[in-house]
Amino acid sequence: MEFVHLENQQLVDPRHVNTYLPRRSIGLCPNSNLDPQVRHLPPPDGVLGFRGNPDVILRMEMERSMSLFQIMGDEGLVPSQEEEMKRRNAIDKLKKIVREWVQTVAYHHGLPKRYLRFASGTILTYGSYGLGVHNSESDIDALCVGPCFATIEEDFFIVLHKILASRPEVSDIHCVKGAKVPLMRFKFDGISIDLPYARLKVISIPEDVDVFNPFFLKNIDDTSRKSLSGVRANRRILQLVPNVEIFQAVLRCIKLWAKRRGVYGNLLGFFGGVHLAVLSAFICKRHPTASLSALFFIFFKTFAFWPWPTPVVLQDGVAWPFIPMDKVLWMPIQLPCSPYQLCHSNIVRSTFLKIKNEFMRGYMLTKLEELLGFCDPNPTEYVDVDASDPNAVFYWGLPPARTDMINIGHVEEEFLNSTKNVYQGPTGKMKLSIVQADQLPQKAHFGSKRQSAKPCWRIVRSNQRKVPAYYKYQPIRVDRYLTTNACPEYQSAGG
């Protein structure tokens, strides 16, 4: 296997160079067992343009996907069973409190006895918890759904507020009445909870109420409709994606990227959770057989070149939303449920440009994959102790994707042009080279057993001529590398 060696003779902050990639390499782990969630994945549907032995391609994709699942655990993106149980218990307790609250309100409103025992309310979750992509630090978006006689002004914000405030599990409770969706905010057993209210024109609310049933949505007020929109959007997304588990994994990875790259936060003019959920579902729905790692790459390729302000519409056969001529929408994303309105967005021109740059940056980091086949990045930052200037060194494993030699000029031009277009500021002295595994420094060896000779080519600086290449070795061809039976272990840059 050849390795791309990228050295920048400048002290580089890894948060700006490589934060998009998780800490562990998205690579090949030849001797590891496959995760049950990726073991039966079909081969990718031609989205990476890789040609070779289908069995090997499938294994590579599964191993890379498994690495992403491992990264989620390492980054704390998946709560432990103990934390998950704590959240479930909090929701169950909250449901019980709401049912008792409804009974109390019904009694004080003088509801006839024959109806009193039927009166009920419930709690519906949405947001990251409702989609199943929460982590140990996530709050819970929980909607209180009450019957027709329970008002928001008195019964919800006064009566229920007093009941909750008196509970030992509840702390830091306060009302946010002036929000677009009025709500109560508090901590329940230490878990932050946002609790808006929706009032339906019925007396009894079943625990598994169908939020798409016109019977329950008939003649409800505008506040209740807005409060229900989050639950309805979440449930429609989960109905539309072909594989819920893969969608959840993609969304976890994309949210991590957005937070690390500083493009997450609706209040600050960036993406909110619902925006990323729709974008991730859009990719999953259109590539139902692609693996997790392939979907991660396709996400950036798709939205780096999306013709904004063309809306992103998840549901097929739905007309584009009406956008007033006097209103500027930079990144319109449609909610996947009637009345098919746009997701609320605070994106402005400056944040739009930053998001576009981050999409392009993510795409640039997979440019080599399209040109050469599989790009197996090792995101660890190394330092060349023999160099006198501050520096940072990164490696990518590159098994060539064609039977002829790599088009060196094309790779050089695409890589350096992409770097100039996306990275803002001086790059210092950059050196890009392809080396064999046995030429890596001892600290950067990844366990590869393949033996070869000298580097194929080297670039010193973008404004200088190329150093003459050395062609004294026989280049490794992908057809021999992928189909060989002599070496069943396919090493990666990440080890």
Coordinates of C-alpha atoms in Angstrom, one line a residue:
M1 CA 0.0 0.0 0.0
E2 CA 1.2 3.5 -0.7
F3 CA 0.9 6.4 1.7
V4 CA 0.3 10.0 1.1
H5 CA 2.6 12.0 3.3
L6 CA 1.5 15.6 3.8
E7 CA 3.8 17.9 5.7
N8 CA 3.1 21.5 6.4
Q9 CA 6.1 23.5 7.7
Q10 CA 4.0 25.7 9.9
L11 CA 2.5 25.2 13.3
V12 CA -1.0 24.0 12.5
D13 CA -4.0 23.8 14.8
P14 CA -5.5 20.3 14.3
R15 CA -9.0 21.7 15.0
H16 CA -8.7 23.7 11.7
V17 CA -6.9 21.0 9.7
N18 CA -8.4 17.7 10.6
T19 CA -11.3 18.1 13.0
Y20 CA -13.7 16.9 10.4
L21 CA -12.2 13.5 10.7
P22 CA -12.8 11.6 13.9
R23 CA -9.8 10.8 16.2
R24 CA -9.4 7.2 15.1
S25 CA -8.7 6.3 11.5
I26 CA -11.6 5.3 9.3
G27 CA -9.7 2.4 8.1
L28 CA -9.2 -1.3 7.8
C29 CA -9.0 -3.6 10.9
P30 CA -8.2 -7.0 9.3
N31 CA -8.5 -9.1 12.4
S32 CA -11.4 -7.5 14.1
N33 CA -14.9 -8.9 14.3
L34 CA -17.6 -7.1 12.4
D35 CA -20.2 -5.1 14.3
P36 CA -23.7 -6.7 14.0
Q37 CA -25.0 -3.4 12.7
V38 CA -22.7 -3.5 9.6
R39 CA -22.1 -7.2 9.1
H40 CA -25.0 -7.6 6.6
L41 CA -24.7 -4.4 4.8
P42 CA -24.8 -4.7 0.9
P43 CA -22.0 -3.3 -1.2
P44 CA -22.2 0.4 -1.9
D45 CA -24.2 1.4 -4.9
G46 CA -21.4 2.6 -7.1
V47 CA -21.1 6.0 -5.4
L48 CA -17.4 5.8 -4.7
G49 CA -16.3 4.7 -8.2
F50 CA -14.1 1.9 -6.9
R51 CA -13.4 -1.0 -9.2
G52 CA -12.1 -4.3 -8.1
N53 CA -13.0 -7.5 -6.3
P54 CA -16.6 -7.0 -4.9
D55 CA -15.9 -9.1 -1.9
V56 CA -12.9 -7.1 -0.9
I57 CA -14.8 -3.8 -1.5
L58 CA -17.6 -5.0 0.7
R59 CA -15.2 -5.9 3.5
M60 CA -13.4 -2.6 3.2
E61 CA -16.7 -0.7 3.4
M62 CA -17.8 -2.8 6.4
E63 CA -14.5 -2.3 8.2
R64 CA -14.6 1.5 7.6
S65 CA -18.2 1.7 8.8
M66 CA -17.4 -0.4 11.8
S67 CA -14.6 2.1 12.6
L68 CA -17.2 4.9 12.6
F69 CA -19.4 3.0 15.0
Q70 CA -16.4 2.6 17.3
I71 CA -15.7 6.3 17.0
M72 CA -19.2 7.1 18.2
G73 CA -18.5 5.1 21.3
D74 CA -15.1 6.7 21.8
E75 CA -16.5 10.2 21.4
G76 CA -19.4 9.6 23.9
L77 CA -22.0 9.9 21.2
V78 CA -23.9 6.9 22.4
P79 CA -25.2 6.9 26.0
S80 CA -24.5 3.9 28.2
Q81 CA -27.3 1.6 29.2
E82 CA -27.3 3.2 32.7
E83 CA -27.7 6.6 31.2
E84 CA -30.4 5.4 28.8
M85 CA -32.4 3.8 31.6
K86 CA -32.2 7.1 33.6
R87 CA -33.8 9.0 30.7
R88 CA -36.5 6.4 30.3
N89 CA -37.3 6.5 34.0
A90 CA -37.5 10.3 33.8
I91 CA -39.9 10.2 30.9
D92 CA -42.1 7.5 32.6
K93 CA -42.2 9.6 35.8
L94 CA -43.1 12.7 33.8
K95 CA -45.9 10.8 32.0
K96 CA -47.4 9.8 35.4
I97 CA -47.3 13.4 36.6
V98 CA -49.1 14.6 33.5
R99 CA -51.8 12.0 33.9
E100 CA -52.4 13.0 37.5
W101 CA -52.3 16.7 36.4
V102 CA -55.1 16.0 33.9
Q103 CA -57.2 14.3 36.5
T104 CA -56.8 17.3 38.9
V105 CA -57.6 19.8 36.2
A106 CA -60.7 17.8 35.0
Y107 CA -62.0 17.7 38.6
H108 CA -61.6 21.5 39.1
H109 CA -63.2 22.2 35.8
G110 CA -66.3 20.2 36.9
L111 CA -66.0 17.5 34.2
P112 CA -69.0 15.0 34.5
K113 CA -68.1 11.9 36.4
R114 CA -68.8 9.6 33.5
Y115 CA -66.0 11.4 31.6
L116 CA -63.7 12.0 34.5
R117 CA -62.1 8.6 34.5
F118 CA -61.4 8.8 30.8
A119 CA -59.6 12.1 30.9
S120 CA -55.9 11.7 30.2
G121 CA -52.8 13.3 28.7
T122 CA -49.3 12.1 27.7
I123 CA -45.7 13.0 26.9
L124 CA -44.3 12.6 23.4
T125 CA -40.5 13.0 22.8
Y126 CA -38.9 14.6 19.7
G127 CA -35.6 16.2 18.8
S128 CA -32.4 14.2 19.3
Y129 CA -34.0 12.0 21.9
G130 CA -37.0 11.3 19.7
L131 CA -34.7 10.4 16.8
G132 CA -32.5 8.2 18.9
V133 CA -29.4 10.2 18.3
H134 CA -28.9 11.7 21.8
N135 CA -25.8 11.3 23.9
S136 CA -25.0 11.4 27.6
E137 CA -25.1 15.2 27.6
S138 CA -28.2 15.8 25.5
D139 CA -31.3 17.3 26.9
I140 CA -34.8 15.9 26.2
D141 CA -37.4 17.6 24.1
A142 CA -40.7 16.4 25.5
L143 CA -44.1 17.6 24.4
C144 CA -47.0 17.6 26.9
V145 CA -50.2 16.8 25.1
G146 CA -53.3 17.7 27.0
P147 CA -57.1 17.5 26.5
C148 CA -59.4 20.3 25.3
F149 CA -60.3 21.6 28.8
A150 CA -56.7 22.1 30.0
T151 CA -55.6 25.6 29.0
I152 CA -52.0 26.7 28.5
E153 CA -52.3 30.0 30.3
E154 CA -53.7 28.7 33.6
D155 CA -53.6 24.9 33.7
F156 CA -50.2 24.4 32.1
F157 CA -48.1 27.4 33.1
I158 CA -49.7 27.7 36.6
V159 CA -51.1 24.3 37.8
L160 CA -48.6 22.0 36.2
H161 CA -45.8 24.4 37.0
K162 CA -46.7 24.2 40.7
I163 CA -47.0 20.4 40.6
L164 CA -43.6 20.1 39.0
A165 CA -41.9 22.7 41.2
S166 CA -43.1 20.7 44.3
R167 CA -41.4 17.5 43.1
P168 CA -38.0 16.6 44.6
E169 CA -36.8 15.4 41.2
V170 CA -37.4 18.8 39.6
S171 CA -35.0 21.8 39.8
D172 CA -34.3 25.1 38.0
I173 CA -37.8 25.3 36.6
H174 CA -39.0 28.4 34.8
C175 CA -41.5 29.4 32.1
V176 CA -40.5 30.7 28.6
K177 CA -43.8 32.2 27.5
G178 CA -42.4 34.5 24.9
A179 CA -40.7 31.9 22.7
K180 CA -42.0 31.0 19.3
V181 CA -43.1 27.8 20.9
P182 CA -44.0 28.6 24.6
L183 CA -42.5 26.0 27.0
M184 CA -41.4 25.2 30.5
R185 CA -37.7 24.4 31.1
F186 CA -36.4 22.4 34.0
K187 CA -34.2 19.6 35.2
F188 CA -35.6 16.3 36.1
D189 CA -33.3 14.0 38.0
G190 CA -30.5 16.2 36.6
I191 CA -31.6 15.9 33.0
S192 CA -32.5 19.1 31.2
I193 CA -36.0 19.0 29.7
D194 CA -37.8 21.4 27.4
L195 CA -41.6 21.0 27.7
P196 CA -44.0 22.8 25.3
Y197 CA -47.7 22.2 25.3
A198 CA -50.2 21.1 22.7
R199 CA -54.0 21.1 23.4
L200 CA -56.1 18.7 21.4
K201 CA -59.9 18.9 21.0
V202 CA -60.5 15.6 22.8
I203 CA -61.0 14.5 26.4
S204 CA -58.7 11.5 26.3
I205 CA -55.2 11.4 24.8
P206 CA -54.0 7.9 24.2
E207 CA -50.3 7.3 25.1
D208 CA -49.5 6.2 21.5
V209 CA -51.6 9.1 19.9
D210 CA -51.3 9.2 16.1
V211 CA -50.0 12.7 15.4
F212 CA -50.9 12.4 11.7
N213 CA -54.5 11.5 12.4
P214 CA -56.8 14.4 11.2
F215 CA -59.2 13.5 14.0
F216 CA -56.7 14.7 16.6
L217 CA -55.5 17.7 14.6
K218 CA -58.9 19.1 13.8
N219 CA -59.5 22.7 14.9
I220 CA -56.4 23.0 17.2
D221 CA -54.9 26.4 17.9
D222 CA -51.8 27.7 16.2
T223 CA -49.6 27.3 19.2
S224 CA -50.5 23.6 19.6
R225 CA -49.9 23.1 15.9
K226 CA -46.4 24.6 16.1
S227 CA -45.7 22.5 19.3
L228 CA -46.7 19.3 17.4
S229 CA -44.6 20.0 14.4
G230 CA -41.4 18.8 16.0
V231 CA -42.9 15.4 16.9
R232 CA -44.5 15.0 13.5
A233 CA -41.3 15.9 11.6
N234 CA -39.3 13.4 13.7
R235 CA -41.8 10.6 13.1
R236 CA -42.1 11.3 9.4
I237 CA -38.3 11.2 9.0
L238 CA -38.1 7.8 10.7
Q239 CA -40.8 6.5 8.4
L240 CA -39.1 7.7 5.3
V241 CA -35.5 6.5 5.8
P242 CA -34.8 3.0 4.5
N243 CA -32.7 2.0 7.5
V244 CA -33.3 3.7 10.8
E245 CA -30.1 2.5 12.4
I246 CA -27.8 3.6 9.6
F247 CA -29.6 7.0 9.5
Q248 CA -29.1 7.4 13.2
A249 CA -25.4 6.7 12.8
V250 CA -25.0 9.1 9.8
L251 CA -26.8 11.8 11.8
R252 CA -24.5 11.3 14.9
C253 CA -21.4 11.7 12.7
I254 CA -22.8 14.7 10.9
K255 CA -23.7 16.4 14.2
L256 CA -20.3 15.8 15.5
W257 CA -18.8 17.3 12.4
A258 CA -21.1 20.4 12.7
K259 CA -20.2 21.0 16.3
R260 CA -16.5 20.5 15.8
R261 CA -16.5 22.9 12.8
G262 CA -18.6 25.5 14.4
V263 CA -21.7 25.3 12.2
Y264 CA -24.1 24.0 14.7
G265 CA -26.5 26.3 16.6
N266 CA -29.8 27.7 15.2
L267 CA -29.8 30.7 17.5
L268 CA -26.4 31.7 16.1
G269 CA -27.4 31.5 12.5
F270 CA -26.2 28.0 11.8
F271 CA -27.8 24.5 11.6
G272 CA -30.3 23.2 14.2
G273 CA -30.9 19.6 14.9
V274 CA -33.9 19.4 12.5
H275 CA -31.9 20.8 9.6
L276 CA -29.2 18.2 9.9
A277 CA -31.8 15.4 10.4
V278 CA -33.5 16.3 7.1
L279 CA -30.2 16.6 5.2
S280 CA -29.0 13.3 6.6
A281 CA -32.3 11.6 5.8
F282 CA -32.2 13.0 2.3
I283 CA -28.9 11.3 1.7
C284 CA -30.0 8.0 3.3
K285 CA -33.2 7.9 1.3
R286 CA -31.5 8.4 -2.0
H287 CA -28.8 5.8 -1.4
P288 CA -30.6 3.0 0.4
T289 CA -27.9 0.4 -0.1
A290 CA -24.9 2.5 0.7
S291 CA -22.8 1.8 3.8
L292 CA -22.3 4.2 6.6
S293 CA -18.9 5.4 5.5
A294 CA -20.1 5.9 1.9
L295 CA -23.1 7.9 3.1
F296 CA -20.7 10.1 5.1
F297 CA -18.7 10.9 2.0
I298 CA -21.8 11.4 -0.2
F299 CA -23.2 13.9 2.3
F300 CA -20.4 16.4 1.6
K301 CA -20.3 15.7 -2.1
T302 CA -24.0 16.4 -2.4
F303 CA -24.3 19.6 -0.4
A304 CA -21.0 21.1 -1.4
F305 CA -22.4 21.5 -4.8
W306 CA -26.1 21.9 -4.0
P307 CA -27.7 24.7 -6.0
W308 CA -28.8 26.8 -3.1
P309 CA -31.4 28.4 -2.6
T310 CA -33.1 25.4 -4.2
P311 CA -35.0 23.8 -1.3
V312 CA -34.0 20.4 0.1
V313 CA -37.3 18.4 0.0
L314 CA -37.2 15.0 1.6
Q315 CA -40.6 13.6 0.7
D316 CA -41.2 12.6 -3.0
G317 CA -44.1 14.2 -4.8
V318 CA -44.3 17.2 -2.6
A319 CA -44.3 20.7 -4.2
W320 CA -41.6 23.2 -3.2
P321 CA -42.7 25.5 -0.5
F322 CA -43.8 29.0 -1.4
I323 CA -41.1 31.5 -0.8
P324 CA -42.1 35.2 -0.8
M325 CA -40.1 37.3 -3.3
D326 CA -39.1 39.8 -0.6
K327 CA -37.7 37.2 1.7
V328 CA -34.1 35.9 1.4
L329 CA -33.7 32.3 2.3
W330 CA -30.1 31.1 2.0
M331 CA -30.5 27.4 2.8
P332 CA -34.2 26.4 2.7
I333 CA -34.9 23.0 4.1
Q334 CA -38.5 21.7 4.1
L335 CA -40.2 19.9 7.0
P336 CA -41.3 16.4 5.8
C337 CA -44.9 16.7 7.1
S338 CA -47.9 18.8 6.2
P339 CA -48.4 21.7 5.8
Y340 CA -44.8 21.2 4.5
Q341 CA -43.4 24.4 5.7
L342 CA -39.7 25.3 5.8
C343 CA -37.7 24.6 8.9
H344 CA -37.2 27.7 10.9
S345 CA -33.8 29.1 10.1
N346 CA -31.6 32.0 11.2
I347 CA -29.0 31.5 8.5
V348 CA -27.8 34.8 7.0
R349 CA -25.3 35.6 4.3
S350 CA -22.2 35.4 6.5
T351 CA -23.2 32.1 8.2
F352 CA -24.3 30.7 4.8
L353 CA -20.8 31.3 3.3
K354 CA -19.2 29.6 6.3
I355 CA -21.4 26.6 6.0
K356 CA -20.7 26.4 2.3
N357 CA -17.0 26.5 3.0
E358 CA -17.3 23.7 5.5
F359 CA -19.2 21.6 3.0
M360 CA -16.5 22.2 0.4
R361 CA -13.8 21.5 3.0
G362 CA -15.4 18.2 3.8
Y363 CA -15.7 17.4 0.1
M364 CA -12.1 18.4 -0.5
L365 CA -10.9 15.9 2.2
T366 CA -12.5 13.1 0.0
K367 CA -11.3 14.4 -3.3
L368 CA -8.4 11.9 -3.3
E369 CA -10.8 9.1 -2.8
E370 CA -12.6 9.9 -6.1
L371 CA -9.3 10.2 -8.0
L372 CA -7.4 7.2 -6.6
G373 CA -10.0 4.8 -5.2
F374 CA -10.1 4.4 -1.4
C375 CA -8.6 7.1 0.7
D376 CA -7.9 5.6 4.2
P377 CA -7.1 8.6 6.4
N378 CA -5.1 8.5 9.7
P379 CA -6.2 11.7 11.4
T380 CA -3.4 11.6 14.0
E381 CA -1.1 14.6 13.7
Y382 CA 2.6 13.8 13.8
V383 CA 5.7 16.0 14.2
D384 CA 8.9 15.6 12.3
V385 CA 11.5 16.0 15.1
D386 CA 14.3 16.1 12.6
A387 CA 13.0 19.3 11.0
S388 CA 14.1 22.7 12.4
D389 CA 10.8 24.5 11.7
P390 CA 7.4 23.9 13.4
N391 CA 5.5 21.4 11.4
A392 CA 2.6 19.0 11.2
V393 CA 2.6 15.7 9.3
F394 CA -0.5 13.7 8.2
Y395 CA -0.8 10.3 6.4
W396 CA -3.4 8.8 4.1
G397 CA -3.4 5.2 2.9
L398 CA -4.0 5.0 -0.8
P399 CA -4.6 1.6 -2.6
P400 CA -4.8 2.7 -6.3
A401 CA -8.2 2.2 -7.9
R402 CA -7.0 1.5 -11.4
T403 CA -4.6 -0.9 -13.1
D404 CA -2.5 1.8 -14.6
M405 CA -0.2 4.2 -12.7
I406 CA -1.6 7.2 -10.8
N407 CA -2.1 10.4 -12.8
I408 CA 0.4 12.4 -10.7
G409 CA -0.3 15.7 -12.4
H410 CA -4.1 15.4 -11.9
V411 CA -3.7 14.5 -8.2
E412 CA -1.3 17.4 -7.6
E413 CA -3.5 19.9 -9.4
E414 CA -6.8 18.8 -7.7
F415 CA -5.3 18.6 -4.2
L416 CA -3.4 21.9 -4.2
N417 CA -6.3 23.8 -5.9
S418 CA -8.8 22.4 -3.4
T419 CA -6.5 23.5 -0.6
K420 CA -6.2 27.0 -2.0
N421 CA -10.0 27.3 -2.5
V422 CA -11.1 26.2 0.9
Y423 CA -8.3 27.0 3.4
Q424 CA -8.2 30.7 4.3
G425 CA -4.8 32.0 5.2
P426 CA -1.1 31.1 4.5
T427 CA -0.4 27.4 4.2
G428 CA 3.3 27.6 4.8
K429 CA 5.7 25.3 3.0
M430 CA 3.6 22.3 1.9
K431 CA 5.1 19.0 0.7
L432 CA 3.0 16.2 -0.7
S433 CA 4.5 12.8 -1.6
I434 CA 3.6 9.2 -2.1
V435 CA 5.8 6.7 -0.2
Q436 CA 5.7 3.0 0.4
A437 CA 4.8 1.5 3.8
D438 CA 8.4 0.5 4.6
Q439 CA 9.5 4.1 4.1
L440 CA 7.4 5.5 6.9
P441 CA 9.2 6.7 10.0
Q442 CA 9.1 4.2 12.9
K443 CA 6.5 6.3 14.8
A444 CA 4.1 6.3 11.9
H445 CA 4.2 2.6 11.0
F446 CA 0.8 1.0 10.9
G447 CA 1.6 -2.6 10.8
S448 CA 1.8 -3.0 7.0
K449 CA 3.8 -6.0 5.8
R450 CA 4.0 -5.0 2.2
Q451 CA 7.5 -4.4 0.9
S452 CA 8.5 -2.0 -1.9
A453 CA 11.1 0.5 -2.9
K454 CA 11.4 4.2 -3.5
P455 CA 8.8 7.0 -3.6
C456 CA 7.0 7.4 -6.9
W457 CA 6.8 11.2 -6.9
R458 CA 7.2 14.2 -4.7
I459 CA 5.9 17.8 -4.7
V460 CA 8.0 20.4 -2.8
R461 CA 5.9 23.5 -3.1
S462 CA 3.0 24.5 -5.3
N463 CA 5.0 27.3 -6.9
Q464 CA 8.1 25.3 -7.7
R465 CA 8.8 22.7 -10.3
K466 CA 8.3 19.0 -9.5
V467 CA 11.3 17.0 -8.3
P468 CA 12.0 14.3 -10.9
A469 CA 10.2 11.0 -10.0
Y470 CA 11.9 7.7 -9.5
Y471 CA 10.6 4.8 -11.5
K472 CA 12.9 2.0 -10.5
Y473 CA 10.2 0.0 -8.8
Q474 CA 7.3 -1.9 -10.3
P475 CA 4.1 -0.1 -9.3
I476 CA 1.5 -1.9 -7.3
R477 CA -1.6 -2.6 -9.4
V478 CA -5.0 -2.7 -7.8
D479 CA -6.1 -5.9 -9.6
R480 CA -3.2 -7.8 -8.0
Y481 CA -3.6 -6.1 -4.7
L482 CA -7.3 -6.7 -4.4
T483 CA -7.6 -10.3 -5.7
T484 CA -4.5 -11.9 -4.1
N485 CA -5.0 -15.0 -2.1
A486 CA -1.5 -14.8 -0.6
C487 CA -2.1 -12.0 1.8
P488 CA -5.6 -12.1 3.3
E489 CA -4.9 -9.2 5.6
Y490 CA -5.5 -5.8 4.0
Q491 CA -3.6 -3.2 6.1
S492 CA -4.7 0.4 6.5
A493 CA -3.2 3.7 7.4
G494 CA -4.9 3.6 10.8
G495 CA -3.7 0.2 11.9

